[in-house]
Structure formats: structure tokens, C-alpha cells
CSV table of C-alpha atoms and ligand atoms in Angstrom, one decimal:
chain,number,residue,atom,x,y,z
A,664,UNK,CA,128.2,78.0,119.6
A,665,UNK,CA,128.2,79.0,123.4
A,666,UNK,CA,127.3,82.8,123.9
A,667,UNK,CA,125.1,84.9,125.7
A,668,UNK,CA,122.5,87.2,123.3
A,669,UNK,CA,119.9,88.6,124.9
A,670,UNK,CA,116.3,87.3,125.6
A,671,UNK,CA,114.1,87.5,121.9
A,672,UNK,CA,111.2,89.9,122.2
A,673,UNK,CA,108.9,88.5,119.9
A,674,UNK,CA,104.8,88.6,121.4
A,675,UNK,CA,102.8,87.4,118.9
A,676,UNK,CA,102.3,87.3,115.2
A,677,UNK,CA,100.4,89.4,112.7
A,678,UNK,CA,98.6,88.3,109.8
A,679,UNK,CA,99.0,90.4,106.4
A,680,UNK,CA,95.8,89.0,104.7
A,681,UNK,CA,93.4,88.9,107.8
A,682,UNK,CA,94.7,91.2,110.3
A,683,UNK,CA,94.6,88.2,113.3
A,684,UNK,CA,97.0,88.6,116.3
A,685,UNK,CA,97.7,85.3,117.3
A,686,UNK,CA,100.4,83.8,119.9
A,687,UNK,CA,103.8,83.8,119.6
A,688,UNK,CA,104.5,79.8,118.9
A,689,UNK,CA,107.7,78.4,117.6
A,690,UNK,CA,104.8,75.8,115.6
A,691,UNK,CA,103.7,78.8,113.9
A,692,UNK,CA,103.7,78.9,109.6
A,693,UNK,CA,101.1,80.2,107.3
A,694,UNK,CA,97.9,82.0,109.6
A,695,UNK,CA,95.4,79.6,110.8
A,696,UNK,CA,92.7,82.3,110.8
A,697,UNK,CA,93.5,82.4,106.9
A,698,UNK,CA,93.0,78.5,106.3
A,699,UNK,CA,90.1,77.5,104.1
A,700,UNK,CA,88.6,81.3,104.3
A,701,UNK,CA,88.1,82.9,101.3
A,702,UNK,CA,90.6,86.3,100.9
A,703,UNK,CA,88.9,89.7,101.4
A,704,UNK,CA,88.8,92.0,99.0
A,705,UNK,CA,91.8,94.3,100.7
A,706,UNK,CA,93.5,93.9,103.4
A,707,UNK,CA,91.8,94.9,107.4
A,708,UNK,CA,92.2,97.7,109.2
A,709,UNK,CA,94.2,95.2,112.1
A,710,UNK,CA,96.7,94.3,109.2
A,711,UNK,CA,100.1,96.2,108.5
A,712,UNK,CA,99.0,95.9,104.7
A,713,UNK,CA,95.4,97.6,105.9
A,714,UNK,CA,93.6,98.6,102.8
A,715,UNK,CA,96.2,97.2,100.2
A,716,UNK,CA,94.3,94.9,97.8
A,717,UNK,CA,94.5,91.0,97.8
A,718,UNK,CA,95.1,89.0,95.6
A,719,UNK,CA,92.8,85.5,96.1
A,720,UNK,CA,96.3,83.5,96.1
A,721,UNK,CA,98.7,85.6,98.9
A,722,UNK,CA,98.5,82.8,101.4
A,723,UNK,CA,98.1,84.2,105.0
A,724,UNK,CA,101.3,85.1,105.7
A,725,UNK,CA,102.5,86.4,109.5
A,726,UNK,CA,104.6,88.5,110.6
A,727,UNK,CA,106.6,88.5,113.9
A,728,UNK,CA,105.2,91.1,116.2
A,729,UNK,CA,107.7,92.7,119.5
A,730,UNK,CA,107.7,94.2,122.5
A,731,UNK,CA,110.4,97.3,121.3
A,732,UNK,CA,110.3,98.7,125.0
A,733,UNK,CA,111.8,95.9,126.4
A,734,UNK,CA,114.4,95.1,123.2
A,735,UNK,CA,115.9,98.5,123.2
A,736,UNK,CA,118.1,98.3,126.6
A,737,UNK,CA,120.4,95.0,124.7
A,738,UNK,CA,120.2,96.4,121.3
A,739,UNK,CA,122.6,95.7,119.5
A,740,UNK,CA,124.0,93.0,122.1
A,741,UNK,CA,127.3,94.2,124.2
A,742,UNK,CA,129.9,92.1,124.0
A,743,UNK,CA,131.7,90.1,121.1
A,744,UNK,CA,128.3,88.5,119.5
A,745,UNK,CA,129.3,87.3,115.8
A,746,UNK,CA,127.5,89.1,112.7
A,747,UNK,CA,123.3,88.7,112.9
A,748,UNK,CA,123.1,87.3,116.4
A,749,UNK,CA,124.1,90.9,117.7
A,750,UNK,CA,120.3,91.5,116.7
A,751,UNK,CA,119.2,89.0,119.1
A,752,UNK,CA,116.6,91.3,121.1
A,753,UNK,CA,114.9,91.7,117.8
A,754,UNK,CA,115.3,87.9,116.5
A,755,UNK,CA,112.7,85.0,117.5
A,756,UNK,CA,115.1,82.7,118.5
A,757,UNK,CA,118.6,82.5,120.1
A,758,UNK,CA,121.4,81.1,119.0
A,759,UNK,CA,121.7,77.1,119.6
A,760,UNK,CA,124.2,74.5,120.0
A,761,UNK,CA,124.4,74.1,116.4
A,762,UNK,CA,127.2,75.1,114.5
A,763,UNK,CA,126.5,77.4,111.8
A,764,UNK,CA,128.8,79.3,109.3
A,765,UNK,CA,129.4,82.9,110.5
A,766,UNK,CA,126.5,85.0,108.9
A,767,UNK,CA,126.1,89.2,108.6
A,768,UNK,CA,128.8,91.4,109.1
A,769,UNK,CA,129.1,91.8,105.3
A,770,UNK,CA,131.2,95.2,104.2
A,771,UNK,CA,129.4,98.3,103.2
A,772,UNK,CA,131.6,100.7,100.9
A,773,UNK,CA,131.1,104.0,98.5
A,774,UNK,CA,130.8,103.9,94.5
A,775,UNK,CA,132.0,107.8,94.1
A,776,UNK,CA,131.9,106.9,90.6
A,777,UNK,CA,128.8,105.3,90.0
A,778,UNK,CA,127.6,108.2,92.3
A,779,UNK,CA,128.8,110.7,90.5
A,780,UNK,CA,126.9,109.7,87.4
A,781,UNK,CA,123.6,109.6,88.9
A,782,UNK,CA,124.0,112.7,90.5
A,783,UNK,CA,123.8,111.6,94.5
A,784,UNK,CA,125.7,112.7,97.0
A,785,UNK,CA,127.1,109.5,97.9
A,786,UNK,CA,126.0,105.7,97.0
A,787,UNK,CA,127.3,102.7,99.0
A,788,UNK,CA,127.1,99.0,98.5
A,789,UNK,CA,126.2,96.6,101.0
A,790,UNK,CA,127.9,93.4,99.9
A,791,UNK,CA,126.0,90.7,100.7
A,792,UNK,CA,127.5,88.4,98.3
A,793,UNK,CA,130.2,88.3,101.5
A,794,UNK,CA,128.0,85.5,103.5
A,795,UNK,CA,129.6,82.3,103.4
A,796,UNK,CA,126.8,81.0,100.2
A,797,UNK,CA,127.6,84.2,98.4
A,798,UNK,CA,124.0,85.7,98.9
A,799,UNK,CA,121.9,87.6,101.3
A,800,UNK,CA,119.5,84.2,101.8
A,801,UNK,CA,122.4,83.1,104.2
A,802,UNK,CA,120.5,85.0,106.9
A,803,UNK,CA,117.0,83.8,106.5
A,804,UNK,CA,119.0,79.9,106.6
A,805,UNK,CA,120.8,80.8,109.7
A,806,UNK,CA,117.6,81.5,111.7
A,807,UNK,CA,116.1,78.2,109.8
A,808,UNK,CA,118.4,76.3,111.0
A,809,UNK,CA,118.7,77.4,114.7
A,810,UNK,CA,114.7,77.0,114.8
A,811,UNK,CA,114.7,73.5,113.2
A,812,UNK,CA,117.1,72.5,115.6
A,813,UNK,CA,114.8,74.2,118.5
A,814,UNK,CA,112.4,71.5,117.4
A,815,UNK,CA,114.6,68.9,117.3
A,816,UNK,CA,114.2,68.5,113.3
A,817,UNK,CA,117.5,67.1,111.6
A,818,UNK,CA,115.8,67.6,107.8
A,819,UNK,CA,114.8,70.9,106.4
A,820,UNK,CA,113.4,71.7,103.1
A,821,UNK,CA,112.8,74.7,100.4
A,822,UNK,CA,111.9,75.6,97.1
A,823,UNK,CA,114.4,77.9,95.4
A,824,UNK,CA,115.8,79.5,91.9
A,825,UNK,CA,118.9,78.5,93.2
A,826,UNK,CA,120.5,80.9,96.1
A,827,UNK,CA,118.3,79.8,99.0
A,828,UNK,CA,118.9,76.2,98.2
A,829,UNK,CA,122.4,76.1,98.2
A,830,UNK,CA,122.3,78.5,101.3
A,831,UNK,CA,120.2,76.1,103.1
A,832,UNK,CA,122.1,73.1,101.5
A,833,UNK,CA,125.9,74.6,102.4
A,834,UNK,CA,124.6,75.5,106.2
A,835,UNK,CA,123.2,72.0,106.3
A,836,UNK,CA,126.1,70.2,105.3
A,837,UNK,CA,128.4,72.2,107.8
A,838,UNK,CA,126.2,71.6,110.3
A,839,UNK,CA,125.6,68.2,109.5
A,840,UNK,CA,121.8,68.0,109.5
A,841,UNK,CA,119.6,67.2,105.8
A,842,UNK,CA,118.0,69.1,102.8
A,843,UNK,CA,116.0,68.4,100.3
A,844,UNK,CA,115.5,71.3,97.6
A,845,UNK,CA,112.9,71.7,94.9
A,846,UNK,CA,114.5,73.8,92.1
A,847,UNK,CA,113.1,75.0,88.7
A,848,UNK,CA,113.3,73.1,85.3
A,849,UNK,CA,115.6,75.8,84.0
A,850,UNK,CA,117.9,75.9,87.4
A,851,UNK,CA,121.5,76.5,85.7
A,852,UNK,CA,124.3,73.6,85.4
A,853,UNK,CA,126.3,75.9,87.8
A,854,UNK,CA,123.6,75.9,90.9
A,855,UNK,CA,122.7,72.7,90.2
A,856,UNK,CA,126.8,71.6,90.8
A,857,UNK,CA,126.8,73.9,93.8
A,858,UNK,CA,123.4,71.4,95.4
A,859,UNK,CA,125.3,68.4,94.6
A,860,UNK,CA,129.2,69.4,96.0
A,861,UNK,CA,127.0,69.9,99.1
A,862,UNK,CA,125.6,66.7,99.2
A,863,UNK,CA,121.6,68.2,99.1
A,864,UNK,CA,118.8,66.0,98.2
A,865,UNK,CA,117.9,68.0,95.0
A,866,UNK,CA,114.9,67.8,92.6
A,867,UNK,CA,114.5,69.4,89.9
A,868,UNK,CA,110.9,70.4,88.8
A,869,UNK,CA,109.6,70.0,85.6
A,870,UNK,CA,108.1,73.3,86.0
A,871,UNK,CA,108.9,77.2,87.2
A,872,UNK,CA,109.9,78.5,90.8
A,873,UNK,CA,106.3,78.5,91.7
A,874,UNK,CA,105.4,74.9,90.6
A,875,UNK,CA,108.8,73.9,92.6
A,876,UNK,CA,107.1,75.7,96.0
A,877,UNK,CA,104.1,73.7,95.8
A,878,UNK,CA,106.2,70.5,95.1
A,879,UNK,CA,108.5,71.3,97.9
A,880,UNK,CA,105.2,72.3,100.3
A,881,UNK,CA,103.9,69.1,99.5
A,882,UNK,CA,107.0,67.0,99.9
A,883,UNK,CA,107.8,68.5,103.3
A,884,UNK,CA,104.3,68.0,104.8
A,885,UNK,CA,104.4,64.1,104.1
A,886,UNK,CA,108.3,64.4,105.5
A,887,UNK,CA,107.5,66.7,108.8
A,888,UNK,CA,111.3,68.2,107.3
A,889,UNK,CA,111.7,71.8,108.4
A,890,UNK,CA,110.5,74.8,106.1
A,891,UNK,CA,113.1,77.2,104.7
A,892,UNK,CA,110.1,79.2,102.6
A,893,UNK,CA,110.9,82.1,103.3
A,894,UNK,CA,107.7,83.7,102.5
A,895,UNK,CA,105.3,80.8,104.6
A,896,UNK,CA,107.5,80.7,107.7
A,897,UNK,CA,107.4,83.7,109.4
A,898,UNK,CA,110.4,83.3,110.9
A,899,UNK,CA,112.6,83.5,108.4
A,900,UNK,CA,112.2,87.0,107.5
A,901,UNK,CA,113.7,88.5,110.7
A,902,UNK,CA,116.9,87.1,109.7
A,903,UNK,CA,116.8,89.5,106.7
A,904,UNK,CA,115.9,92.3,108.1
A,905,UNK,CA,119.3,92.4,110.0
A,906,UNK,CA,121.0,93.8,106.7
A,907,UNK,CA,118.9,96.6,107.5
A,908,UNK,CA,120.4,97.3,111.0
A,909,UNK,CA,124.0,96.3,109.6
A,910,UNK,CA,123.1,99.1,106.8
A,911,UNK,CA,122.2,101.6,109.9
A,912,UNK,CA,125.0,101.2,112.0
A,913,UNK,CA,127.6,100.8,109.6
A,914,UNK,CA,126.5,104.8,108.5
A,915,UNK,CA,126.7,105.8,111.9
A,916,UNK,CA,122.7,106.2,112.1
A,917,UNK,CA,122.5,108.5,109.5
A,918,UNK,CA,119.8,106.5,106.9
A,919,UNK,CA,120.6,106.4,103.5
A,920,UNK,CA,117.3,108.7,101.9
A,921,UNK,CA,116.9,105.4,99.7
A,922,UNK,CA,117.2,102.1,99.7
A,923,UNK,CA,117.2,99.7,96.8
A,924,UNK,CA,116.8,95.8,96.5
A,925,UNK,CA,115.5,93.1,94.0
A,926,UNK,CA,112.0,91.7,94.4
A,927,UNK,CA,111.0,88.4,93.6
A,928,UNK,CA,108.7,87.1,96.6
A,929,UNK,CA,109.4,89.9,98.2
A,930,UNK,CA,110.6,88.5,101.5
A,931,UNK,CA,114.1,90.8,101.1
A,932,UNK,CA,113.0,94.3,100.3
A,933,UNK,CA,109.5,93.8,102.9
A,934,UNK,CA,112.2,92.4,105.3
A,935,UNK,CA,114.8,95.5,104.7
A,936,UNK,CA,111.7,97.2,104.8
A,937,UNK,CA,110.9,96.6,108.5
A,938,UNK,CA,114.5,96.1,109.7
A,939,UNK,CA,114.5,100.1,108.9
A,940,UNK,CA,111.1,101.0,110.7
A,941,UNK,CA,112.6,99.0,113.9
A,942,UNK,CA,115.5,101.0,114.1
A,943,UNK,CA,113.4,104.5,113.9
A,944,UNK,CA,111.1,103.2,116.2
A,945,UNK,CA,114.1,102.2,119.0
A,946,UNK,CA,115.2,106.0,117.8
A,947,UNK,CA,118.3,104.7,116.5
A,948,UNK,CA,117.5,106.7,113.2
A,949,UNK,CA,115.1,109.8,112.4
A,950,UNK,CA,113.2,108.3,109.6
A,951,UNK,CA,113.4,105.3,107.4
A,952,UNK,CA,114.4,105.4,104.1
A,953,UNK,CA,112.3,105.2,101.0
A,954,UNK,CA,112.5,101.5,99.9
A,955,UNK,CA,113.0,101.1,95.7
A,956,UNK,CA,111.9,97.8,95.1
A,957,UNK,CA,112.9,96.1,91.4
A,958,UNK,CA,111.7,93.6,89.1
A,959,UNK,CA,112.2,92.6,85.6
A,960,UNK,CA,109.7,93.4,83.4
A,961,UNK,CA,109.3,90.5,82.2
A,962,UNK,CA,107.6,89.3,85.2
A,963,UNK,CA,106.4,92.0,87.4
A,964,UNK,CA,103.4,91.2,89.4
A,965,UNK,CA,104.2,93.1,92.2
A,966,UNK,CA,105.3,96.2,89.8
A,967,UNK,CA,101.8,95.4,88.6
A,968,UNK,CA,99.6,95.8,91.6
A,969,UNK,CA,101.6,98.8,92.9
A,970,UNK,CA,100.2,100.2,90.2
A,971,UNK,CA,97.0,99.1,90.5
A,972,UNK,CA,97.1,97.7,86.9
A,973,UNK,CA,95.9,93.7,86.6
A,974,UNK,CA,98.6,91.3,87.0
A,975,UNK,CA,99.0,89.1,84.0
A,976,UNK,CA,98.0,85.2,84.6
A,977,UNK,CA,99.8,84.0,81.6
A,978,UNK,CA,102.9,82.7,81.8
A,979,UNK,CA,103.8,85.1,78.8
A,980,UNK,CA,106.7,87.0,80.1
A,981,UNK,CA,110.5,85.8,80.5
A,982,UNK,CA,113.8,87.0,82.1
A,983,UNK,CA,117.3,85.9,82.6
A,984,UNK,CA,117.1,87.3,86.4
A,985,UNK,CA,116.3,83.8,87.5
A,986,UNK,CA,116.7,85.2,91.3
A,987,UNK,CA,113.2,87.4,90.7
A,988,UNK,CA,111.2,85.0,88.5
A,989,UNK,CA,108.3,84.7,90.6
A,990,UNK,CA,105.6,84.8,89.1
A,991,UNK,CA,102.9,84.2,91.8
A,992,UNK,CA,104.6,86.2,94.4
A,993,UNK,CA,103.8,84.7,98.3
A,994,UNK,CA,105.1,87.9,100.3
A,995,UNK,CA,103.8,90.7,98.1
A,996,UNK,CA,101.4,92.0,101.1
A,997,UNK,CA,104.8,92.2,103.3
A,998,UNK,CA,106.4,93.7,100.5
A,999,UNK,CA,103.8,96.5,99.3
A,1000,UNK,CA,102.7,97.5,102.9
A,1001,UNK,CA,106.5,98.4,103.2
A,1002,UNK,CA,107.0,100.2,100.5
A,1003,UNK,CA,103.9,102.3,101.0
A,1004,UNK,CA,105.6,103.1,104.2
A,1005,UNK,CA,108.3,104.4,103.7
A,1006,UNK,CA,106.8,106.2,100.9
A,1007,UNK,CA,108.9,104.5,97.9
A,1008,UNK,CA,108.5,102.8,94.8
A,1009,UNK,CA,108.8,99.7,92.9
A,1010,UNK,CA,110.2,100.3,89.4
A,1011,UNK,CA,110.3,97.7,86.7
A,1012,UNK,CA,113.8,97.4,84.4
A,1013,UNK,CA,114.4,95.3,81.2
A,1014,UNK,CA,116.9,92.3,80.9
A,1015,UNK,CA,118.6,94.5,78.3
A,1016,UNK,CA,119.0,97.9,81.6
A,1017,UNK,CA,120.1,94.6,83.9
A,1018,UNK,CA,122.6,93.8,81.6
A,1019,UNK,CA,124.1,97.1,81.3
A,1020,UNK,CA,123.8,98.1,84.6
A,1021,UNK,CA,125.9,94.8,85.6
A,1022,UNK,CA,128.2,96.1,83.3
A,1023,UNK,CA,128.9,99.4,84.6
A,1024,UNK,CA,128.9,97.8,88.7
A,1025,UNK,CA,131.7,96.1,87.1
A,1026,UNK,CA,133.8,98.6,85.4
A,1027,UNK,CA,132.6,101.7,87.7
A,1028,UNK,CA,132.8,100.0,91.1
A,1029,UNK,CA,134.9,97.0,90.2
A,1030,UNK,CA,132.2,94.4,91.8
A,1031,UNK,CA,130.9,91.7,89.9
A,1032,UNK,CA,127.7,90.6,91.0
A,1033,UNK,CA,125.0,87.7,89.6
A,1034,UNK,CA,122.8,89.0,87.1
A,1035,UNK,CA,119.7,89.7,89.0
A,1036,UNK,CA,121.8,91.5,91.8
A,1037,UNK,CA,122.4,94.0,89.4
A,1038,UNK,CA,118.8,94.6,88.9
A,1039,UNK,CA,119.4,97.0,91.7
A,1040,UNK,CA,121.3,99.5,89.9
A,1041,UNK,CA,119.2,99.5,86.9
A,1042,UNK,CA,116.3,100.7,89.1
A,1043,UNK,CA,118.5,103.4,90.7
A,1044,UNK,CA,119.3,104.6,87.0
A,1045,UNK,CA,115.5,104.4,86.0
A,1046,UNK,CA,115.0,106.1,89.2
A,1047,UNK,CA,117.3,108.9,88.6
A,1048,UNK,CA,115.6,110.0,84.8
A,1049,UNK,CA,112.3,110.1,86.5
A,1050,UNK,CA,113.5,112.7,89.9
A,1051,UNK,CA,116.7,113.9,90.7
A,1052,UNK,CA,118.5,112.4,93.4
A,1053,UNK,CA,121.3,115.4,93.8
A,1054,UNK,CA,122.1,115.7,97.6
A,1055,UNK,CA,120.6,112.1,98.4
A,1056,UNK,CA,122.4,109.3,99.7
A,1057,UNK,CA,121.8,105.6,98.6
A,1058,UNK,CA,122.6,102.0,99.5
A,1059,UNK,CA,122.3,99.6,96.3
A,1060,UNK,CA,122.4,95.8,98.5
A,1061,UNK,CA,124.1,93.5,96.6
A,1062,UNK,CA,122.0,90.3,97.5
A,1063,UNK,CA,123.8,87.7,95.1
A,1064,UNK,CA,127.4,87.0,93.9
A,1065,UNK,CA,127.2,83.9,92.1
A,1066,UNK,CA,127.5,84.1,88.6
A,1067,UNK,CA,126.1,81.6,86.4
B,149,LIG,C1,116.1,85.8,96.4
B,149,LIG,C2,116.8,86.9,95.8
B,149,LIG,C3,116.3,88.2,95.6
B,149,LIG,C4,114.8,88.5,96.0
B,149,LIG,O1,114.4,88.1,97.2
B,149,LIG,P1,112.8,87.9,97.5
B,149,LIG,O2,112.8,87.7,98.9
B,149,LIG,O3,112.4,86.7,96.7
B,149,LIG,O4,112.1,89.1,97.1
B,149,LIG,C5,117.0,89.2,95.1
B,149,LIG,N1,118.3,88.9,94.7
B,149,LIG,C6,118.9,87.7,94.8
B,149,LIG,C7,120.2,87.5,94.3
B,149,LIG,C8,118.1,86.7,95.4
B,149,LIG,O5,118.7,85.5,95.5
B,150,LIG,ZN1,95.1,85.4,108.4
């Protein structure tokens, strides 16, 4: 892929949990500050999540700091750069010699219909299920793979309900490098056949999502592979956030008043999150939007400490949004510190609201999403019994297509 982007603007990064600035290094993963400390009681004044509370498991997790000044003369890139890499100024890393399938530049369109029952002025869906994997993880894998190459790694590794593996294995096999995935007991027969078609080295834990990210952290320290984690390399999340300026531009810099995502690490909505302040702060938009984050009740633990209420350490609850089963949550700083920002919410929805609401995407919009994309709208309709939303605009992202 020969083109020219412009020169990253990344400085330094930012740990959540401690606050420490440290050098921008392309090395970098969870905060070396962080490693072996205990975790403070809340979050320091120096960190973007200042004053949130932390929980004694969020590992120190950084995020990629920038000079904006110097970004916003090549931002977005002239010229005819494909989908994400337009975003270069505000990316770590340029494009390589790899080749990688064409990522970003998904289609945003109205639901009038869907609108029209919830009483906004206009909703639109950013479909996401367009990247070549058929889910919004495509992004975070395209920046995973430019980096690992950067290093000169030819293996990279994740843990993953399903939609970040087979991104991360379908990139791999097209650009001929290896994966090895760690995937839950309970992955589905259909994921599982999407791994293998792609040639991935897949195992299958006996446990949950979060046994299958300490299985895979393990297995790729004793294989030096590179990390796909999403939520430990802090990379990763700047690919994400480009939905967020796709989402901008496409509506002429007029932002949506909300914004509404799935949360399972939290690594999507946090990333949307910031995506959204970077574009206000360039002055490409007034103001961000307020972010609705979602879960499924039956496990919200990031529902839970928005709150303030105790997150459950049981593994009690279950849901069939196998996308947003996370139960020990690695980005929920990222993702809590954005949503107090832009002064939103995170709204928990039963399996029974998902199911409907997948429903009506379906009959009202005629898009058929996975089940834990449609999350997204079951907020929005929770949303709109507790506050009208008449005369507010909204963008539902539709982060998964594969149906299983
Ligand atoms: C991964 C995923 C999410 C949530 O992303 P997090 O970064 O884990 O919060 C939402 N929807 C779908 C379809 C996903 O695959
Ligand atoms: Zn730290």
C-alpha cells in the first residue's frame, strides 16, 4: 500500500489509573508506572478519569496523547487516502507495506421510521457491519496489524467473543502473517467456522471471555506474537475512534445530540467517545455529543459503577449478547471518563428489549444486525421513556453484522 498520509501526531501516553505521562514508544502496552503498585482508591487529578473510582482490577491502561496544533493543517488527509488512513494526523502509526483489506468508509443513512416512533428529529445508522469482517473491530485490527508489522512481528494474538478474532484472523490471512485466538467455551459453531475458513490458530477456553484474556495474555508473552487486546494495547483504540470522525463528516459537522453504542470492555464507546472530543477540539464541531453507552443486564458492571452501586463478583448473571459479556471489564476507566464528558449515560437493557429491538431494526429500517448490535436501539428506546428526545438528532452504530 504506497501512499502518502500525513506525519502521526502522537506525544506521549496517559495513564487512566495513575495519571503518568510517559513517552510516546511504539513498545508501549499496559503503564509501567501501574505494574506491581497497588490501585488508588479513584483516579488522579493528572488522569482523564480524575476522580472516577477504581476498581483494584482495571489494569493501567494508556491512552494515546497529541499535539492537535500541529494535526489540524492535514486533517482529514487531501488527496485519495482509502477509509481510516484519511485520519492519519490523529493515528499512531502510518500505513505500511502491508496489504490490508480496505477498512472505514462504512455508509451512514436515516431510519425516518424508527425516528418517528421515538420521537427525534432524525436517527441515522452508521453501518459498521460494512468492514470487510462484518464488524466495527476491523478498525482496531487494521492499526494492529500495521504496528505489528512496524516491529517486524509476523504472529499476532487476541482474546475475543468472536468478532475481534475473526477480524484479526481474516486481516491476517489476507495479509499473510499468523493468529492465534483465545475464544470463550460458549463461542458459537458459526464464529468458530468463520476462525477456521481463515486458517487461525484457535483455542477455545474452557472458561468465559475474561478467562480467555488471561489465557491469551499468557500465551502471547511466552510467544513474543503481537497483542490485538484492545483494551491493554493502547494503540488499538485510535483505530476506533475514526467511526467517530466518519460519523462527523458524513453529517456535514453538524453532531448528532447523541450517540449510542454497545459496551462490553468498553474500548468502542470510550474510543467514539474521544474520536468526538478531537473533532471539537480541531473545531471541526461545536460540541460533542452525549455518548449512551449499553449493556445487558445481565452483566453490567460498568452500568454498575456508573451508578455507583457495587458491581457483582459472582458469575450470576447471563445474556445471549455474547459481543458485551464481559464481565471484568479492562477499559471501563476509558469508557466512564468519556461518558462523564460528554455528559451521557449508560443504560442497561434486558435480552428480552435486545430481542425486540432487533426485531423492529429489522422490520422498521430493514437492517439485520447480530444480536448484541441491536443492544443499541434498545437503549435508545429505554432512553426515550425516561426524557424526550423530540428535536434531537441520533446515530445508533451498528458495530456487528454477523448473525449467529
Ligand atoms: C466488541 C463489540 C462491542 C463492544 O465493544 P467493547 O470495546 O468491548 O466495549 C459491541 N458490539 C459488537 C458487535 C462487538 O463486537
Ligand atoms: Zn499507571
Amino acid at each position: 500500500m504506497v501512499m502518502t498520509t500525513p506525519e502521526p501526531r502522537a506525544t506521549g501516553l496517559r495513564c487512566f489509573r495513575c495519571g503518568t505521562l510517559a513517552p510516546l514508544s511504539l513498545d508501549a502496552y499496559l503503564c509501567a508506572a501501574c505494574a506491581g503498585r497497588p490501585a488508588p482508591k479513584e483516579a488522579p487529578r493528572d488522569s482523564p478519569a480524575a476522580g472516577i473510582a477504581v476498581d483494584p482490577a482495571d489494569p493501567g491502561v494508556q491512552d494515546v496523547v497529541y499535539d492537535y496544533d500541529a494535526a489540524a493543517a492535514d486533517f482529514p488527509a487531501e488527496g485519495r487516502v482509502p477509509g481510516l488512513w484519511r485520519w492519519g494526523a490523529l493515528l499512531p502509526v502510518q500505513p505500511g507495506p502491508l496489504d490490508l483489506l480496505p477498512v472505514g468508509g462504512t455508509p451512514i443513512f436515516p431510519a425516518p421510521a424508527l425516528a418517528k416512533r421515538l420521537g427525534l428529529r432524525a436517527l441515522y445508522l452508521k453501518d459498521d457491519t460494512r468492514n470487510p469482517t462484518q464488524a466495527l473491530k476491523d478498525r482496531a485490527t487494521a492499526l494492529a496489524l500495521t504496528l505489528a508489522s512496524a516491529r517486524g512481528k509476523e504472529a499476532l494474538f487476541c482474546a475475543s467473543a468472536g468478532n475481534a478474532a475473526i477480524s484479526l484472523a481474516g486481516f491476517c490471512a489476507h495479509a499473510g502473517l499468523r493468529c492465534a485466538v483465545h475464544v470463550p467455551s460458549y463461542a458459537s459453531q458459526v464464529r468458530l467456522d468463520w476462525l477456521r475458513r481463515f486458517g487461525a490458530e484457535v483455542h477455545v477456553s474452557k472458561g468465559d471471555y475474561d478467562q480467555a484474556v488471561e489465557e491469551s495474555e499468557a500465551e502471547g508473552e511466552r510467544s513474543g506474537a503481537y497483542s490485538r487486546n484492545c483494551a491493554y494495547n493502547p494503540f488499538l483504540v485510535e483505530g476506533k475512534k475514526t467511526v467517530a470522525f466518519e460519523i462527523g463528516e458524513q453529517l456535514r459537522w453538524l453532531a448528532p445530540d447523541l450517540v449510542v453504542a454497545p459496551v462490553g470492555d468498553g474500548c468502542t464507546l470510550g474510543a467514539i467517545g474521544k474520536g468526538f472530543r478531537e473533532l471539537a477540539t480541531l473545531g471541526r464541531i461545536k460540541k460533542a455529543p452525549r455518548l449512551v453507552g449499553v449493556q445487558a443486564r445481565g452483566v453490567s458492571p460498568i452500568v454498575a459503577r456508573f451508578r455507583g452501586a457495587p458491581v457483582p463478583d459472582d458469575e450470576g448473571g447471563s445474556t445471549r449478547a455474547a459481543s458485551i459479556a464481559v464481565r471484568r471489564p479492562r477499559n471501563a476507566l476509558r469508557v466512564l471518563s468519556e461518558v462523564r464528558a460528554s455528559e451521557g449515560a449508560l443504560i442497561d437493557v434486558s435480552d428480552a428489549d435486545i430481542e425486540a429491538a432487533s426485531s423492529r431494526l429489522a422490520r422498521e429500517a430493514g437492517v439485520v444486525v447480530e444480536y448484541t448490535a441491536a443492544a443499541a436501539l434498545a437503549g435508545l428506546e429505554s432512553l426515550a421513556e425516561q426524557e424526550s428526545l423530540a428535536g434531537k438528532t441520533a446515530v445508533l452504530v451498528l458495530t456487528g453484522g454477523r448473525v449467529d
